[in-house]
Short mmCIF file of C-alpha atoms and ligand atoms in Angstrom, two decimals:
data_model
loop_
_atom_site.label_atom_id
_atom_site.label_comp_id
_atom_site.label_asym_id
_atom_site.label_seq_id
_atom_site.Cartn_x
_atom_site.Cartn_y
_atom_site.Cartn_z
CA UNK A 1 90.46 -71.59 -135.09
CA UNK A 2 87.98 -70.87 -132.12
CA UNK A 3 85.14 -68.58 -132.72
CA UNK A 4 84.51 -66.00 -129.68
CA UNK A 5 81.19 -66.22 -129.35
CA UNK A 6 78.76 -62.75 -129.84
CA UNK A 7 77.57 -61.79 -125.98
CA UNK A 8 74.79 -59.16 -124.78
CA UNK A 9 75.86 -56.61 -121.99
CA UNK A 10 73.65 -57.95 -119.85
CA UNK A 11 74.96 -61.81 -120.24
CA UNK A 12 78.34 -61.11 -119.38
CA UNK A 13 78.17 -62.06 -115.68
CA UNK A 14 77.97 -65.86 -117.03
CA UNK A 15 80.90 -65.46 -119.08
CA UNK A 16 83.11 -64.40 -116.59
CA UNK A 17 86.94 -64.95 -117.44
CA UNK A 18 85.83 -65.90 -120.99
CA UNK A 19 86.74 -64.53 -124.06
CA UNK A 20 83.49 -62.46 -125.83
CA UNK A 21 82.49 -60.87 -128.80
CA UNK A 22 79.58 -57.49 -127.78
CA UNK A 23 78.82 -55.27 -130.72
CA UNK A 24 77.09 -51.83 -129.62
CA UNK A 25 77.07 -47.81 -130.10
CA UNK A 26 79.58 -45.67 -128.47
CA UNK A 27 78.27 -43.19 -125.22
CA UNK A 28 81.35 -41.88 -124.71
CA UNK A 29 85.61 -42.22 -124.43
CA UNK A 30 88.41 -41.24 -122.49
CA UNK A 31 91.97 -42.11 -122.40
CA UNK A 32 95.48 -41.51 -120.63
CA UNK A 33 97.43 -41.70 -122.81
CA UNK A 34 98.41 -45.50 -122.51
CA UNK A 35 95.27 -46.83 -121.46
CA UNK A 36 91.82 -46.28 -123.03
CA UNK A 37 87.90 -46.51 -121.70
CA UNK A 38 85.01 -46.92 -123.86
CA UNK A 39 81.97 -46.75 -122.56
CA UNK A 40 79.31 -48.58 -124.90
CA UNK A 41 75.88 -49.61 -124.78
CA UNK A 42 73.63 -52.82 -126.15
CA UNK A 43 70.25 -51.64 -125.70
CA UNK A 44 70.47 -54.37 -122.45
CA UNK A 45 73.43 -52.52 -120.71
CA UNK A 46 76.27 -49.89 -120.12
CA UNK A 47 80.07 -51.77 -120.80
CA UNK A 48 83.33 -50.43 -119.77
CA UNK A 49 85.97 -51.65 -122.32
CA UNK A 50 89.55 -51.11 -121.67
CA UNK A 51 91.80 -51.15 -124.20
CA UNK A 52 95.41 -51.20 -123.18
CA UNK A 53 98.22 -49.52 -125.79
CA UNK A 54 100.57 -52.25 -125.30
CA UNK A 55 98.31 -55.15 -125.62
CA UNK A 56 96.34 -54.05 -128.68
CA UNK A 57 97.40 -54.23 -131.94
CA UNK A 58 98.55 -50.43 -133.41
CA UNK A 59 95.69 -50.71 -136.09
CA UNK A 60 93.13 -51.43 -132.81
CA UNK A 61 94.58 -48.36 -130.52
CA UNK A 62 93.97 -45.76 -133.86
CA UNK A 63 90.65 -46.99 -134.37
CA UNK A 64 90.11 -46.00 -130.36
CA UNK A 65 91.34 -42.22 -131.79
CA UNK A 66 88.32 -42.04 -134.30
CA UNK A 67 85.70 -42.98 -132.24
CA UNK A 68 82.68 -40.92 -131.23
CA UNK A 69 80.01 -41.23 -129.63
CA UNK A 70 76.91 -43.16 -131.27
CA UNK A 71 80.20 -44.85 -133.30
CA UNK A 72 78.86 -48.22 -133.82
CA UNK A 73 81.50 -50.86 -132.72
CA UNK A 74 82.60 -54.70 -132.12
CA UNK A 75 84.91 -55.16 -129.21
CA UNK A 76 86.24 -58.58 -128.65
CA UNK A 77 88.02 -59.43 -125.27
CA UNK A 78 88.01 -61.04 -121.99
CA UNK A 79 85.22 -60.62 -119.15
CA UNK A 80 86.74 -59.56 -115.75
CA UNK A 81 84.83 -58.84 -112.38
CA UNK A 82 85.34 -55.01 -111.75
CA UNK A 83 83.47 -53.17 -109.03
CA UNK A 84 83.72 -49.96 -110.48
CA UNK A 85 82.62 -50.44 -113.73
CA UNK A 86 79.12 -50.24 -114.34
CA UNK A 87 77.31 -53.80 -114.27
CA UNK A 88 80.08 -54.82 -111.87
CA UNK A 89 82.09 -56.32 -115.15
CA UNK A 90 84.29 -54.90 -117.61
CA UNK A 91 86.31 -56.05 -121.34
CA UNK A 92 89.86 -56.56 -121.20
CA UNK A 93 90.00 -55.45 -125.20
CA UNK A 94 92.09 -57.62 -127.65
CA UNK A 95 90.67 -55.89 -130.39
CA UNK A 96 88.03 -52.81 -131.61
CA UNK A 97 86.28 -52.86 -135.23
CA UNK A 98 84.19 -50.06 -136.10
CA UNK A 99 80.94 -50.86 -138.49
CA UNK A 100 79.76 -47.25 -139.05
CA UNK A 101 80.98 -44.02 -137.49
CA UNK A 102 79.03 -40.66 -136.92
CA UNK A 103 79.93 -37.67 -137.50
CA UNK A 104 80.78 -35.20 -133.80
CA UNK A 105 77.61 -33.19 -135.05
CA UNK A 106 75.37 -36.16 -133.35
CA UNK A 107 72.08 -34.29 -132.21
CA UNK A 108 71.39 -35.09 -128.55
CA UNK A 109 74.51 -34.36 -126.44
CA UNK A 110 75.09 -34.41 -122.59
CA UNK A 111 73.00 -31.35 -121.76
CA UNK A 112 69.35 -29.91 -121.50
CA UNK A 113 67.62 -29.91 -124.91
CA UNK A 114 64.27 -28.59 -125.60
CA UNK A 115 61.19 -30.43 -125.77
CA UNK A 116 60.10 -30.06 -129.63
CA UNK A 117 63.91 -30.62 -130.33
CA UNK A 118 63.78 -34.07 -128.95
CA UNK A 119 60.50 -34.82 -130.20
CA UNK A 120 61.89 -33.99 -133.75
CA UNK A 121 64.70 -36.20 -132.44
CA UNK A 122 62.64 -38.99 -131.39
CA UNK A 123 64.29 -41.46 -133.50
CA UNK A 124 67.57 -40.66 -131.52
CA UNK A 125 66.06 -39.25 -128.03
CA UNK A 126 65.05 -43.09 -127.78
CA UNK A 127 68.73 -44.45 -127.38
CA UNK A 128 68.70 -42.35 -123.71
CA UNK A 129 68.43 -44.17 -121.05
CA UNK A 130 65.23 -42.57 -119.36
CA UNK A 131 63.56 -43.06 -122.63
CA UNK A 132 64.52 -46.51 -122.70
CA UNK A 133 63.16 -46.86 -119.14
CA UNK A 134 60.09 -45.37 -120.14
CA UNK A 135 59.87 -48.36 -122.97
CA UNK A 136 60.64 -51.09 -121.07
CA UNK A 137 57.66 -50.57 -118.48
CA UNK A 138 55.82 -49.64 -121.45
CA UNK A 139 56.60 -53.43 -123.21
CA UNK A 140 56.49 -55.03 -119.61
CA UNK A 141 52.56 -53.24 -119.03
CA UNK A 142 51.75 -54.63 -122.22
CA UNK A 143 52.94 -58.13 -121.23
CA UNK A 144 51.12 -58.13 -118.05
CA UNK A 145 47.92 -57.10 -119.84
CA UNK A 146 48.12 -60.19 -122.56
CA UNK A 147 49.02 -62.65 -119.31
CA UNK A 148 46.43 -61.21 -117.13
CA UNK A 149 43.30 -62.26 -119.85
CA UNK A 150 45.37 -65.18 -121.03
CA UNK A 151 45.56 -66.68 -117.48
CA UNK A 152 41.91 -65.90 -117.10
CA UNK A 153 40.75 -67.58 -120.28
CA UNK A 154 39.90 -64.59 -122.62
CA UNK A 155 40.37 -65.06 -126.30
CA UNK A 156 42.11 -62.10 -127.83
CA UNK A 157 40.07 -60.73 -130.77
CA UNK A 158 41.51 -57.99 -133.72
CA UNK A 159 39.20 -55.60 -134.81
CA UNK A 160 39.34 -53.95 -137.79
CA UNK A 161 40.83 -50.82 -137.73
CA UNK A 162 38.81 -49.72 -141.06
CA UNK A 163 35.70 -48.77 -139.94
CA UNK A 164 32.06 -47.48 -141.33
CA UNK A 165 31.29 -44.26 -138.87
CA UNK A 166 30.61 -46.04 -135.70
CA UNK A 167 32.33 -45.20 -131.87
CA UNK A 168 32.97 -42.69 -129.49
CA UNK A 169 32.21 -38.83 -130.19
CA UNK A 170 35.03 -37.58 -130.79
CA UNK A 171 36.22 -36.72 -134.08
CA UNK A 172 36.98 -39.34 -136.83
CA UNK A 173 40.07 -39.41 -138.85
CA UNK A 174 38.63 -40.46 -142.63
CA UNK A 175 40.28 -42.44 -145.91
CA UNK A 176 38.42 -42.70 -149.26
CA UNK A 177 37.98 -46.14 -149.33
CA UNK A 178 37.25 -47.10 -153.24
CA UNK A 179 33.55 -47.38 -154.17
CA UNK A 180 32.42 -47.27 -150.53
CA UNK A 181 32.40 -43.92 -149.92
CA UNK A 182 34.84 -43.04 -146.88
CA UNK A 183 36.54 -45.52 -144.43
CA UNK A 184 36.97 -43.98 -140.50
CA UNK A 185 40.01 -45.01 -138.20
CA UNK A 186 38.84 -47.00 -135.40
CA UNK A 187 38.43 -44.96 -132.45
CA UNK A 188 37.35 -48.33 -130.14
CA UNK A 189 37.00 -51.80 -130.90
CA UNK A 190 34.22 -52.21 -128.25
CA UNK A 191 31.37 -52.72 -130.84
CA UNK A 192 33.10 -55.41 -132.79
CA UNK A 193 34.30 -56.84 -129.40
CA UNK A 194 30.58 -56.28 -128.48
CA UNK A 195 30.29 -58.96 -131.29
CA UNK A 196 32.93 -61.63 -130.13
CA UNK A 197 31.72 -61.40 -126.63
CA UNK A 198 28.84 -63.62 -127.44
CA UNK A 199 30.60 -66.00 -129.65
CA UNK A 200 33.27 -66.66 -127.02
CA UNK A 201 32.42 -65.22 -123.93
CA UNK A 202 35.15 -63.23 -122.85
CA UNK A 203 37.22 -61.09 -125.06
CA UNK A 204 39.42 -58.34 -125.26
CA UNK A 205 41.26 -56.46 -127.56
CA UNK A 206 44.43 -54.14 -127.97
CA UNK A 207 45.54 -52.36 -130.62
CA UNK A 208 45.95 -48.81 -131.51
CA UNK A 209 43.01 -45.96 -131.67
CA UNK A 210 42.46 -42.86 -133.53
CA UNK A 211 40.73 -39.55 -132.50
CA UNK A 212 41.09 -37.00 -134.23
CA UNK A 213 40.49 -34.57 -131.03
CA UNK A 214 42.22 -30.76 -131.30
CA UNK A 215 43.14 -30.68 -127.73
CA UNK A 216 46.84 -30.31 -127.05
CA UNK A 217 46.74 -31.51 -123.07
CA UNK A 218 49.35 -34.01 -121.35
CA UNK A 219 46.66 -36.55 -122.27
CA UNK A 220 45.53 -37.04 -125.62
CA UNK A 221 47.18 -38.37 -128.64
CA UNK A 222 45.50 -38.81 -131.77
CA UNK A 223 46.46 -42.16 -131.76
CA UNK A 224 46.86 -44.28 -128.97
CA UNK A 225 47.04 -47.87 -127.80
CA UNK A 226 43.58 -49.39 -125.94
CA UNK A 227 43.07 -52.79 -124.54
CA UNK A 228 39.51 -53.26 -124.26
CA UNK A 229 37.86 -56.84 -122.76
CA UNK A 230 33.85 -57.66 -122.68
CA UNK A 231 32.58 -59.76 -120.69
CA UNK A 232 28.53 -61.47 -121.42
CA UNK A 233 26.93 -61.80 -118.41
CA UNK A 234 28.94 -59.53 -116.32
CA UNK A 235 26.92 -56.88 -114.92
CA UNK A 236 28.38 -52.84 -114.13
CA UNK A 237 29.40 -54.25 -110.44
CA UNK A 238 31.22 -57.10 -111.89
CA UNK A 239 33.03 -55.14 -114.55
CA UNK A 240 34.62 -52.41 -111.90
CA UNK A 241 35.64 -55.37 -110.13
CA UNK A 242 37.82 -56.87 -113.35
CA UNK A 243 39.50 -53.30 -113.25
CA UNK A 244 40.79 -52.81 -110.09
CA UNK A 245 41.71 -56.63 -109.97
CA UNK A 246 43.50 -55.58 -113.42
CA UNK A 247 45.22 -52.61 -112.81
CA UNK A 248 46.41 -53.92 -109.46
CA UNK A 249 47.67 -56.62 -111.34
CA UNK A 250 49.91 -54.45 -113.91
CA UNK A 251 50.93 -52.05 -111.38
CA UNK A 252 52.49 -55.52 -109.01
CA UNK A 253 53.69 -56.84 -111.93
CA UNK A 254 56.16 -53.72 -113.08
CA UNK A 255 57.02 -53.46 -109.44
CA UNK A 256 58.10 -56.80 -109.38
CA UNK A 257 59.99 -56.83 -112.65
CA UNK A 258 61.00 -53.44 -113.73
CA UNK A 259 62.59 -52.16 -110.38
CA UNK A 260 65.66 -50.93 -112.29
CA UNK A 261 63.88 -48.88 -114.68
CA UNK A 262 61.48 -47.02 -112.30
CA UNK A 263 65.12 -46.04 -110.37
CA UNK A 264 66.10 -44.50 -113.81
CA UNK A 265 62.94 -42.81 -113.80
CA UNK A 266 63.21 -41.66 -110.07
CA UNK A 267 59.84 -43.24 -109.71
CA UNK A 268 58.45 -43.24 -105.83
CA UNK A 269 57.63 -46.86 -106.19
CA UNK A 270 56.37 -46.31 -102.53
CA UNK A 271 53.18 -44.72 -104.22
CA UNK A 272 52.66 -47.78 -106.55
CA UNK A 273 53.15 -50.36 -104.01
CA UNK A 274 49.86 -48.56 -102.51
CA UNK A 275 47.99 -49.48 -105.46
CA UNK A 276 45.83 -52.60 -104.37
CA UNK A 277 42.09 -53.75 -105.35
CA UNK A 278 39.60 -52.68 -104.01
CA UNK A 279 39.68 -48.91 -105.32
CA UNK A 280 36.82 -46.57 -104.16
CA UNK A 281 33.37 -45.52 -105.75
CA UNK A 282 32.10 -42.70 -105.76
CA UNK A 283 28.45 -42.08 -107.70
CA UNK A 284 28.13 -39.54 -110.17
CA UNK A 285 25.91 -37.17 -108.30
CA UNK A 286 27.66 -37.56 -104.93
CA UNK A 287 31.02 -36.80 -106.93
CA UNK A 288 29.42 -33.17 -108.13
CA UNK A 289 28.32 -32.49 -104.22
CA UNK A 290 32.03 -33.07 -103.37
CA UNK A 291 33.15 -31.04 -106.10
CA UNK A 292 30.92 -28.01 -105.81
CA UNK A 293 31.88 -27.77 -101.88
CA UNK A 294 35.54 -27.79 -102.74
CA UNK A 295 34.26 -24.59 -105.34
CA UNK A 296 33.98 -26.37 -108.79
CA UNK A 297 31.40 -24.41 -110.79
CA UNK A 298 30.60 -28.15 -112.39
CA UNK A 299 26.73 -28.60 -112.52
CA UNK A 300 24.76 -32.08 -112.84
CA UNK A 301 24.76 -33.03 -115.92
CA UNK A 302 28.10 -31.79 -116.83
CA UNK A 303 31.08 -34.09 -117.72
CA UNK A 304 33.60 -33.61 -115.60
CA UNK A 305 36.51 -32.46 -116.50
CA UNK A 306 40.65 -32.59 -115.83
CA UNK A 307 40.61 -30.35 -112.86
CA UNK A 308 37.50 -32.09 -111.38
CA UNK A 309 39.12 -34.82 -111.79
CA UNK A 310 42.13 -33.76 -109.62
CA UNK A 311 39.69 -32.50 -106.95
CA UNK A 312 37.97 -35.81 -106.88
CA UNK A 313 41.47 -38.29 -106.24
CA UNK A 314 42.82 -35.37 -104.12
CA UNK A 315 44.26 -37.00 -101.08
CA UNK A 316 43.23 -40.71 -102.19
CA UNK A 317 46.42 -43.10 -102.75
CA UNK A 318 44.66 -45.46 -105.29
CA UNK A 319 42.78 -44.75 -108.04
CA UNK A 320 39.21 -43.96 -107.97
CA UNK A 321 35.97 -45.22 -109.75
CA UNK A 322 33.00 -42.17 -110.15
CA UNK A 323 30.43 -44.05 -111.70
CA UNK A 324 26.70 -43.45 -113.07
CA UNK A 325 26.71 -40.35 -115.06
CA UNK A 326 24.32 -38.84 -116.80
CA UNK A 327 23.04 -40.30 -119.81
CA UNK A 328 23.49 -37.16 -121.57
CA UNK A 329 27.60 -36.70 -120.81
CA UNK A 330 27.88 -40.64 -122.35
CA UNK A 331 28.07 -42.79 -125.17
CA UNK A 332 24.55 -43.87 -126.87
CA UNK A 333 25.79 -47.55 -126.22
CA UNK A 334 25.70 -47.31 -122.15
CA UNK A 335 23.30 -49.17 -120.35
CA UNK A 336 20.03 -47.03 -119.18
CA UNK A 337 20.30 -47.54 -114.89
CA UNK A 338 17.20 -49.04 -113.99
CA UNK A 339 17.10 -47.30 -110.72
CA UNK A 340 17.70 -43.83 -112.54
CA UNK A 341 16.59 -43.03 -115.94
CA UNK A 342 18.80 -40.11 -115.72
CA UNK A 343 21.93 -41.88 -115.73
CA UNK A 344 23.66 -44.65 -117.13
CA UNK A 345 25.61 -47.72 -115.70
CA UNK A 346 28.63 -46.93 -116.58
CA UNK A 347 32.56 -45.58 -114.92
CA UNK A 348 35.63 -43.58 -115.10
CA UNK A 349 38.93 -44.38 -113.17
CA UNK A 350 40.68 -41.94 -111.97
CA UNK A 351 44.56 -42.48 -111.62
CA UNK A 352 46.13 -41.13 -108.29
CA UNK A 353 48.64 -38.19 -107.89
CA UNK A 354 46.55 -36.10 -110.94
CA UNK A 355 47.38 -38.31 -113.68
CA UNK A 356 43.06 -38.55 -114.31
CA UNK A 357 40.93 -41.31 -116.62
CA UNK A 358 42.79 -44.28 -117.05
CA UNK A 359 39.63 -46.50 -117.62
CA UNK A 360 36.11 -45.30 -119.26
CA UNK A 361 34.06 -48.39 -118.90
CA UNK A 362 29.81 -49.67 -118.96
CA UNK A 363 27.30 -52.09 -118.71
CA UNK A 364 25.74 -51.92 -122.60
CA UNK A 365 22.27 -51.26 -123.40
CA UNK A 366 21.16 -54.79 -124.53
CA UNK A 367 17.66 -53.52 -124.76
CA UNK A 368 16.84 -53.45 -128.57
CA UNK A 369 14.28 -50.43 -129.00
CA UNK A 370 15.82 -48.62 -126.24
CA UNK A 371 19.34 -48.55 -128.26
CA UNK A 372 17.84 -47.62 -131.35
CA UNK A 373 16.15 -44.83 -129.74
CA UNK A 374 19.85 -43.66 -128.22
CA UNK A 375 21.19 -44.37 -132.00
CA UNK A 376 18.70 -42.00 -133.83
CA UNK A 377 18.40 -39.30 -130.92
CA UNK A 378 22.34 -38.94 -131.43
CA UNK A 379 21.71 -38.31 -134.97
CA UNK A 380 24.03 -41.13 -136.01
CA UNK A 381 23.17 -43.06 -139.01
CA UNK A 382 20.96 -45.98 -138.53
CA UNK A 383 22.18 -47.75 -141.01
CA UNK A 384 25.89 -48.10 -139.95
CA UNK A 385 24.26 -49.88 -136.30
CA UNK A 386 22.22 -52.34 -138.31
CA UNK A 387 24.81 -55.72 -137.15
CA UNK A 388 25.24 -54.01 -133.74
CA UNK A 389 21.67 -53.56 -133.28
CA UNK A 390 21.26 -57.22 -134.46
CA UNK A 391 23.37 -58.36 -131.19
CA UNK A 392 19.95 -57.24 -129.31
CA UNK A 393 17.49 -58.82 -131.61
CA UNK A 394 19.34 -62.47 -131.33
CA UNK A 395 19.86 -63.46 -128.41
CA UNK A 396 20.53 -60.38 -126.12
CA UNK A 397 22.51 -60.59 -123.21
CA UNK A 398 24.08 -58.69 -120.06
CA UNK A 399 27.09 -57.61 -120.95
CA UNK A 400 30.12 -55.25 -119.96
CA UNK A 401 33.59 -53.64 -120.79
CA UNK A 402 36.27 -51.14 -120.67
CA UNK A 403 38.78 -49.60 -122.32
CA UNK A 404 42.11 -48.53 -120.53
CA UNK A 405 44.17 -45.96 -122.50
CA UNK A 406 48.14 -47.86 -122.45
CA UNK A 407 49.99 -44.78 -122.56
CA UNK A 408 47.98 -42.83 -119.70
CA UNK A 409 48.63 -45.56 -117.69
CA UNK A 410 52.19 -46.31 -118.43
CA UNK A 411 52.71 -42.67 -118.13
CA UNK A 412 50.72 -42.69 -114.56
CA UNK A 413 53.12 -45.59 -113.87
CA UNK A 414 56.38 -43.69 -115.00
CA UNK A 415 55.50 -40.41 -113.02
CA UNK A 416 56.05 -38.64 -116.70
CA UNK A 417 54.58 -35.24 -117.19
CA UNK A 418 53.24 -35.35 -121.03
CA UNK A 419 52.23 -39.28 -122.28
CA UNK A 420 53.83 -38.30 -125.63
CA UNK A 421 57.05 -40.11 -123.73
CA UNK A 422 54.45 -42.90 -123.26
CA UNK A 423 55.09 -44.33 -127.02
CA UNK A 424 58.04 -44.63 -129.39
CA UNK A 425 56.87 -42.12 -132.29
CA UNK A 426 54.00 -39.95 -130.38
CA UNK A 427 51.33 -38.83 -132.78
CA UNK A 428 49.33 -35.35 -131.60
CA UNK A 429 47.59 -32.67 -133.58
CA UNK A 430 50.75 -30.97 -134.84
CA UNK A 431 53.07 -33.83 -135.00
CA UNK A 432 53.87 -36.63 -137.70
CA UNK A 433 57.06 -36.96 -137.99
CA UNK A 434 59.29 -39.00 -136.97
O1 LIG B 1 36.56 -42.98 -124.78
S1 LIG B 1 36.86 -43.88 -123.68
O2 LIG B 1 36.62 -43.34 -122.36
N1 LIG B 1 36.03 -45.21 -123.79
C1 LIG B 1 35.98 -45.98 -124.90
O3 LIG B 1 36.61 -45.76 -125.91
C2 LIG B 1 35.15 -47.24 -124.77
N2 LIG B 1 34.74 -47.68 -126.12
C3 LIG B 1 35.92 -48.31 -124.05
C4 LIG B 1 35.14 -49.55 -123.82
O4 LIG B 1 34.23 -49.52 -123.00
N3 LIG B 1 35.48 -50.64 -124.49
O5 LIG B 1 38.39 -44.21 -123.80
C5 LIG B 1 38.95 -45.18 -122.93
C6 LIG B 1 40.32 -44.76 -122.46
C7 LIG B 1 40.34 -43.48 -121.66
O6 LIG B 1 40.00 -43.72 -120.31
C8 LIG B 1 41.78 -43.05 -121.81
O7 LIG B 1 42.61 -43.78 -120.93
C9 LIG B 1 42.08 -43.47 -123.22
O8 LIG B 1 41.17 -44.48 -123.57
N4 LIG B 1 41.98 -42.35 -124.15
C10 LIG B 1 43.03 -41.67 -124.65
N5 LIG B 1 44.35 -41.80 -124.43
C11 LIG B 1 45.19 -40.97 -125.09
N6 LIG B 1 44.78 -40.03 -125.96
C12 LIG B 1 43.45 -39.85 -126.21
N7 LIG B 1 43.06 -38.93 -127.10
C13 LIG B 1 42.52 -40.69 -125.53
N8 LIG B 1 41.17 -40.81 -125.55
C14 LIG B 1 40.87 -41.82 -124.71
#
C-alpha cells in the first residue's frame, strides 16, 4: 500500500495533481446539499477542500455534518489548480478524519470583539490572520537583526537575566534569591555587554527586559524584547551611524520578504520604502528651540516626552536622531560631552508617523573617577558597580551602544496602534495571563 504523503498549505503548488495528506483547524463550512466546502487553515495557508457526496465514503460526508469551526481535521485528496480558491489550489477530498472537535461556543467569532476580551483570548486571538501577520514580521525583524550582526562579525553574548540592582531607572521587578538577599530582573544587558565588548570587540545581545514602570501608554510593557550591540572603539558619531545602517536594514528586509503580511495588515509599505540611512540629527538644545516655537512648555533640561516627540518627527518621513541631552535627563553610564559638560553623548530615535523612541543609545563614560562620581551622585550602591567600574581601571576604552525596543519597532513596522499586538502573550501592569 502507498502512503500519501503529509503536505503544508503552502507546498501544495508542487504537488499539483498528486494525491496529499494536510492536517489543520477548521475556519469555516458550507455545503449544497451534494457538494461540501471546507475552508481550513495550516498556520502557512487558507485550503478549500471539496468533498463531493458521491465520491466520499458515507462515514466521510457525516463527519463533514459535525464539523465546526477550530474542528481540528486530516483531509486526504488530490491537488487541483483552481482560480477561485484561495492559494489558487484546492483538495479534491477522498476522505475527512477529525482529531479533536470544539464545541460551537468557540470564543472569537466573525465579528468585532473588544479589546480586553481578546487579550484574555490571546491564546486563541493568535490563530487570526492579522495576528498572525503581526508575528510573522515580528519573527522575520528578529531574523534580520541576528543576520545583520552575524554578517558583520558580532558575537552574540547572553546576559544574565538575574541581576544585583544595576540598569536603567526605572523600576525593578525583585525575587528573593536564597542567602543573597534579593535578585532584580534585568532591565538591559548593556553593562554585562559593556563587559564582552572588550573581550571580543563587538557584541550584542537580545533577549527579553523587565521594567516594572506603572504607565499604561501604547508603549511600554513590563517586559519586552531588546537587542542591544557595543561596539569598543566606536565613538557617539560612529554608533548613530550602525543605527540607521541597522534599522534601514530591517525595515528593506520585511519589505522584501513579508509583502503578504503587511497587505493583511493594510500596511502603506509606501512609507517604509522611504526609510533609508542616513536619518537626521537634531541636538538636544536645538530640538527644545523647535519645540518651544511650535508651543511645547518643555524647558532645557527636561526629558522630552511622547508628544514632543511627535512635534519633533512631524512632517519628517524617516526616523529621527535628537542627540546630546542633558546629563541630568540620562543614565549615570553616558559619556560626559567634552565640548559641553552639561550634556552627555548620547541619542534617541524617533520612529516616523508618531510611533516615538525606537532606539536610546551612548557613547559610555570610560573615565574611571568621573563614573564613580555619576554612580554615588545617583545614590546607587557602590558596591553593586565594583566589576563595571573595573572595565575603567583595566584597560579603558572608547566605547558605544544601543538598545532598540523589538516590539516598538515591529509595531512602528506593522502600523499597530498599542505594541501589546507586538508579542504573543503581552505582559503590562494589569495583565498576566494568558
Ligand atoms: O531605556 S532605554 O532607552 N535604553 C537602554 O535600556 C540602554 N541600556 C540601551 C543600551 O544603550 N544598550 O531603552 C531602549 C529601548 C527604548 O528606546 C524602547 O524602544 C525600548 O527599549 N523600551 C521599551 N519598550 C517597551 N516597553 C517598555 N517599557 C520599554 N522601555 C524601553
Amino acid at each position: 500500500m502507498t502512503v500519501v504523503p503529509y503536505s503544508r498549505i503552502s507546498e501544495l503548488p508542487s504537488h499539483s495533481g498528486q494525491a496529499v495528506r494536510v492536517r489543520g483547524w477548521v475556519t469555516h463550512v458550507r455545503s449544497s446539499g451534494k457538494v461540501a466546502f471546507i475552508v481550513m487553515r495550516d498556520g502557512t495557508g487558507l485550503l478549500q477542500a471539496v468533498l463531493v457526496k458521491n465520491a466520499v465514503s458515507p462515514e466521510a460526508w457525516d463527519r463533514f455534518g459535525k464539523l465546526t469551526q477550530e474542528t481540528s481535521i486530516e483531509v486526504e485528496g488530490e491537488v487541483r489548480p483552481d482560480a477561485r480558491a484561495p492559494g489558487g489550489f484546492e483538495l479534491g477530498v477522498k476522505d475527512l478524519s477529525i482529531y479533536g472537535e470544539s464545541p460551537i461556543d468557540y470564543p472569537i467569532q466573525p465579528k468585532e470583539h473588544g479589546i480586553d476580551f481578546l487579550l484574555d483570548n490571546r491564546h486563541f486571538w493568535l490563530r487570526t490572520p492579522r495576528q498572525r501577520a503581526i508575528g510573522r514580521v515580528r519573527h522575520e525583524v528578529e531574523q534580520a537583526i541576528r543576520d545583520f550582526f552575524y554578517e558583520r562579525d558580532f558575537t552574540l553574548v547572553d546576559t544574565p537575566i538575574l541581576t544585583s540592582a544595576i540598569g536603567e531607572r526605572s523600576g525593578l521587578f525583585g525575587t528573593e534569591y536564597f542567602d543573597l538577599g534579593t535578585a532584580y530582573l534585568a532591565q538591559t544587558g548593556q553593562l554585562y555587554g559593556e563587559a564582552a565588548a572588550a573581550a571580543f570587540g563587538k557584541i550584542y545581545c537580545f533577549g527579553p527586559t523587565f521594567r516594572a514602570e506603572k504607565s499604561k501608554t501604547r508603549r511600554h510593557l513590563t517586559e519586552f524584547w531588546m537587542v542591544e550591540p557595543e561596539v569598543a572603539f566606536n565613538d557617539s558619531d560612529d554608533n548613530m551611524r550602525l543605527q540607521e545602517e541597522f534599522v534601514s536594514y530591517i525595515v528593506a528586509r520585511v519589505l522584501e520578504r513579508r509583502q503578504p503580511e503587511l497587505k493583511e495588515l493594510e500596511r502603506d509599505v509606501s512609507r517604509l520604502e522611504k526609510i533609508k540611512a542616513p536619518f537626521p540629527r537634531i541636538d538636544y538644545s536645538d530640538a527644545v528651540k523647535i519645540l518651544q516655537a511650535k508651543g511645547s512648555s518643555v524647558k532645557w533640561g527636561d526629558d522630552l516626552g511622547a508628544e514632543d516627540e511627535s512635534l519633533l518627527v512631524e512632517g519628517q518621513d524617516i526616523p529621527v536622531f535628537i542627540y546630546n541631552y542633558p546629563k541630568q535627563a540620562k543614565a549615570f553610564y553616558m559619556k560626559e560631552n567634552p565640548a559641553d559638560q552639561r550634556t552627555v553623548l548620547c541619542d534617541d530615535l524617533l520612529a516616523p508617523e508618531g510611533y516615538g523612541e525606537i532606539i536610546g543609545g551612548s557613547q559610555r563614560e570610560d573615565n574611571h573617577d568621573k563614573l564613580l562620581a555619576r554612580i554615588k551622585e545617583e545614590g546607587l550602591p557602590v558596591d553593586a558597580y565594583n566589576w563595571y567600574l573595573d572595565l575603567r581601571k583595566y584597560g579603558t576604552f572608547v566605547h558605544s551602544g544601543f538598545g532598540l525596543g523589538l516590539e516598538r519597532t515591529v509595531g512602528w513596522i506593522c502600523g499597530i496602534h498599542h505594541i501589546r499586538e507586538a508579542i504573543a502573550f503581552p505582559r503590562t501592569m494589569n495583565r498576566l495571563r494568558p
